[in-house]
Tab-separated table of C-alpha atoms in Angstrom:
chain	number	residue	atom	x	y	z
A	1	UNK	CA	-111.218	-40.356	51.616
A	2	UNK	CA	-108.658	-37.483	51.493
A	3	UNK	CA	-105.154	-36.900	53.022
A	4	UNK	CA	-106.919	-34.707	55.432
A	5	UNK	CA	-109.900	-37.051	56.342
A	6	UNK	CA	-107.005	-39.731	57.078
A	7	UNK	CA	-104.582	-37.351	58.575
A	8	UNK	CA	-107.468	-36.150	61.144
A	9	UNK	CA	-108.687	-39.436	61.957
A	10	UNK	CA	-105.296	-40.712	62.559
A	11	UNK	CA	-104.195	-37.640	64.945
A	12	UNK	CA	-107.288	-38.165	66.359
A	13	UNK	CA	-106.746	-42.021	67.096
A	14	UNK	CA	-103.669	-41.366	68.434
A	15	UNK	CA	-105.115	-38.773	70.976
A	16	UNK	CA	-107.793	-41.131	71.457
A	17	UNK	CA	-105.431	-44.427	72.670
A	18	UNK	CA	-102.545	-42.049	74.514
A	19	UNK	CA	-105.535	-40.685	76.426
A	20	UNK	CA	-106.719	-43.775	77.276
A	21	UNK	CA	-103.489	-45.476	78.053
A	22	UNK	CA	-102.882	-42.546	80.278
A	23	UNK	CA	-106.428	-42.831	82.073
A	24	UNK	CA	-105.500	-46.499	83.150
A	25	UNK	CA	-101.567	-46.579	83.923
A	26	UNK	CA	-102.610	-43.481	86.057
A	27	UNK	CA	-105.378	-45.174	87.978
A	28	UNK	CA	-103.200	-48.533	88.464
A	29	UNK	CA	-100.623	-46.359	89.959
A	30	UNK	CA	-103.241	-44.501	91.986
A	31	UNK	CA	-104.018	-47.434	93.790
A	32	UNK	CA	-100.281	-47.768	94.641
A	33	UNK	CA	-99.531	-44.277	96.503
A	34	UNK	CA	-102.931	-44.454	97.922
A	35	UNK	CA	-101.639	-47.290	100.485
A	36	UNK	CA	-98.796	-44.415	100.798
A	37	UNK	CA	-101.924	-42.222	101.679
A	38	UNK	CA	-101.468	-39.817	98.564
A	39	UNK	CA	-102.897	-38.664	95.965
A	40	UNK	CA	-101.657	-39.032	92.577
A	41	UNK	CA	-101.346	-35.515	91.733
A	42	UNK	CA	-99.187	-35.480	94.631
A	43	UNK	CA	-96.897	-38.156	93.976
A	44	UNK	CA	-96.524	-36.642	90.566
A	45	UNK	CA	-94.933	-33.931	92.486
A	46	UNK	CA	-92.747	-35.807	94.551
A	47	UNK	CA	-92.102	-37.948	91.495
A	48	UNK	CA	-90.615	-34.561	89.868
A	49	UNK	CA	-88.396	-33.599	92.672
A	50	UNK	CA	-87.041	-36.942	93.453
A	51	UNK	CA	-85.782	-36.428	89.874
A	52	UNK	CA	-84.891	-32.511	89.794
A	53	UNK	CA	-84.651	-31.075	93.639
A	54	UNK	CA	-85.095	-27.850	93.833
A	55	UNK	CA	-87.163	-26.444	91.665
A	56	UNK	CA	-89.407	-23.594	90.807
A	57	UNK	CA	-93.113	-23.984	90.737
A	58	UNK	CA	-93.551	-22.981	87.536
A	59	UNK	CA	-91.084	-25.619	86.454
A	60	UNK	CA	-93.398	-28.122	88.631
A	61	UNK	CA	-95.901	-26.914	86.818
A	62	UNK	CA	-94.594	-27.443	83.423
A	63	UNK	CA	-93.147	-30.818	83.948
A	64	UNK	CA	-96.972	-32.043	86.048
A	65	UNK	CA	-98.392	-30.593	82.944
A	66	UNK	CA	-101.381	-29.038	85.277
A	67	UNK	CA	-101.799	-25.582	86.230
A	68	UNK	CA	-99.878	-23.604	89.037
A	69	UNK	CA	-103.062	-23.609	91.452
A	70	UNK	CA	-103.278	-27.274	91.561
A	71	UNK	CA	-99.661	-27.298	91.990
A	72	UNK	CA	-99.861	-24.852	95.265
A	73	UNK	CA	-102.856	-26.832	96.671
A	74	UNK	CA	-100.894	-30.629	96.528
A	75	UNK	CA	-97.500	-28.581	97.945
A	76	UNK	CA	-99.686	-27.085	100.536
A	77	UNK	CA	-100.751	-30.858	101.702
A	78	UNK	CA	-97.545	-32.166	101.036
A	79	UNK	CA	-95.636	-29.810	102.929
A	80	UNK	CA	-97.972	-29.902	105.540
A	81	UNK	CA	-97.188	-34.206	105.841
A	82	UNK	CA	-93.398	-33.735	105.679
A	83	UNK	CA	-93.453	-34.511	102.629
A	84	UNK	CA	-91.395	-30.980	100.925
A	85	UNK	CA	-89.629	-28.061	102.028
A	86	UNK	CA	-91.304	-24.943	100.291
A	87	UNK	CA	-88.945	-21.550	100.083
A	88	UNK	CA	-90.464	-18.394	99.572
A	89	UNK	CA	-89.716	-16.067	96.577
A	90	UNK	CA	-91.069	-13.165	94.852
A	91	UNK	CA	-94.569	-15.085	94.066
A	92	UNK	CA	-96.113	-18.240	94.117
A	93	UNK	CA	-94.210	-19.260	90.516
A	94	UNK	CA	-90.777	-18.740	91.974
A	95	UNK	CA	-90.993	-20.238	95.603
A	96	UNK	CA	-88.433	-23.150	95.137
A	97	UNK	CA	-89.397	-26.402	96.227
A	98	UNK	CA	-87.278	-29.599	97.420
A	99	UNK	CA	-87.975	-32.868	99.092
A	100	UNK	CA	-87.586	-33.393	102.549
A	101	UNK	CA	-85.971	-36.784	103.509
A	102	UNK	CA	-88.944	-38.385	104.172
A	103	UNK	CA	-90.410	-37.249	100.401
A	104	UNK	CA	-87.528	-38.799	99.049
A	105	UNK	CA	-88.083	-41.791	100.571
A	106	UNK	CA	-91.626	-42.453	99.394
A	107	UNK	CA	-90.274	-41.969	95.762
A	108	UNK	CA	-87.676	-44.504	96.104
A	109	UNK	CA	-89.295	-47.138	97.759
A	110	UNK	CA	-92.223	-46.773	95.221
A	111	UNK	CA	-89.481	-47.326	92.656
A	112	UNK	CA	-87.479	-50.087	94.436
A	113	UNK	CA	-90.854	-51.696	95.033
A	114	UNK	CA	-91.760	-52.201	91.210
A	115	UNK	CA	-88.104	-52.702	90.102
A	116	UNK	CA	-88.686	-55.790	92.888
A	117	UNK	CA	-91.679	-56.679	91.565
A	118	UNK	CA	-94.038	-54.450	89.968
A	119	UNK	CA	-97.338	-55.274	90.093
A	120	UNK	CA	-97.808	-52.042	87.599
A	121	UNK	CA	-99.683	-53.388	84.261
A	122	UNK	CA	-97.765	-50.932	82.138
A	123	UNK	CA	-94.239	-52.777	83.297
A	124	UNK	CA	-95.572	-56.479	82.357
A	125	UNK	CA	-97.058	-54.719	79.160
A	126	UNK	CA	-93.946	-53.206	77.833
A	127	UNK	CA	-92.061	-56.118	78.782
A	128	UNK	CA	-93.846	-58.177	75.859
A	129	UNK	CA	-93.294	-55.543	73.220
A	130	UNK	CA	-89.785	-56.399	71.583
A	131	UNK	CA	-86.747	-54.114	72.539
A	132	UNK	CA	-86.784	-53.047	68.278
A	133	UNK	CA	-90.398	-51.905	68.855
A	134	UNK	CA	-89.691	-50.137	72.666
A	135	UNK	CA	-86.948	-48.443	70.407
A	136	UNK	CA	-89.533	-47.074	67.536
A	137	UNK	CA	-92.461	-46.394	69.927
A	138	UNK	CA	-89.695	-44.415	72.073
A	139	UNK	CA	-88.660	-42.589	68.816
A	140	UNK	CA	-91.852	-41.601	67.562
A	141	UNK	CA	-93.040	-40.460	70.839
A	142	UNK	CA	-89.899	-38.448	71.865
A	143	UNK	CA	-90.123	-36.574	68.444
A	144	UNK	CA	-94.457	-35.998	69.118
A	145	UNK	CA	-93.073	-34.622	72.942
A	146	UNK	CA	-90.672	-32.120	72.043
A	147	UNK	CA	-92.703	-30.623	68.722
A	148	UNK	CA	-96.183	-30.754	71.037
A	149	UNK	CA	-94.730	-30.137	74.822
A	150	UNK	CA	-91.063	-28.920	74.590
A	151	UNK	CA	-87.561	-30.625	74.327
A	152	UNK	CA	-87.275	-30.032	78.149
A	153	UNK	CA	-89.926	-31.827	79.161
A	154	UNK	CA	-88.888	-34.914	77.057
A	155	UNK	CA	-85.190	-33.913	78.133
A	156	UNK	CA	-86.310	-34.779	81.960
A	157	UNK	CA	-88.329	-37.870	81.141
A	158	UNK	CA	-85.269	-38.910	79.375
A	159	UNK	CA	-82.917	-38.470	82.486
A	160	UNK	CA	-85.277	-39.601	85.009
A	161	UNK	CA	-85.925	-43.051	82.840
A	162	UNK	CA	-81.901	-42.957	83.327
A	163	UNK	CA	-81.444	-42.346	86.860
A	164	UNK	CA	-84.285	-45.290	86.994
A	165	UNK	CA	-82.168	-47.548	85.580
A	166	UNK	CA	-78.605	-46.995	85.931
A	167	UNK	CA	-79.309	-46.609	90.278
């Protein structure tokens, strides 16, 4: 085998396991804000605002990592439960967005109930893997985030991981 056979089929494992770990830590928080009565692409959203307030769609967009139509659709349901306040502007990629009250308290309580007591596999998971690991793994994947997705988007996983656990 070549560098380039291994290098593939490495890059490819890794896309192969992140995907996967993705599939299932989504789905066991699905079943979470579903007894919340949302849908995971919209507590993704609320997720980003409890974090940031006030931002633009497109930044919504960027930090979901979807596209602005799904965005528009879950605002348009969430705004319509109480959820957000939606501003105008120019177009649909500049209308600011912001948690209502309500939105904000759906996002904590989510987070207060798994600091509690998560019943989250991902938190019992990571709690096994050795702080010198969490460290490496954090490292390697913070460097893959900002090459492949952009230093802002690691920049807010960084603070909201903060605001997580200094509150």
């Amino acid at each position: 085998m070549n560098k380039w056979n291994e290098q593939f089929a490495n890059s490819y494992s890794l896309f192969a396991l992140i995907r996967g770990l993705n599939f299932e830590i989504e789905k066991d928080i699905r079943r979470q804000v579903e007894k919340r009565k949302l849908t995971f692409p919209g507590f993704r959203i609320l997720w980003i605002l409890y974090f940031d307030s006030n931002l633009r769609m497109s930044d919504i967009t960027y930090l979901a990592q979807t596209n602005i139509s799904n965005i528009f659709r879950q605002l348009i349901k969430l705004k319509e439960s109480g959820l957000v306040v939606v501003n105008s502007g120019n177009d649909a990629r500049t209308k600011e967005v912001a948690l209502t009250e309500e939105g904000r308290k759906v996002v904590k309580d989510f987070i207060d109930d798994n600091v509690a007591n998560s019943d989250l596999q991902i938190v019992h998971l990571v709690d096994r893997i050795s702080k010198e690991d969490q460290s490496k793994l954090m490292e390697v994947l913070t460097l893959m985030s900002n090459e492949l997705v952009g230093e802002q988007f690691s920049e807010f996983v960084v603070k909201s991981s903060s605001d997580i656990k200094f509150n």
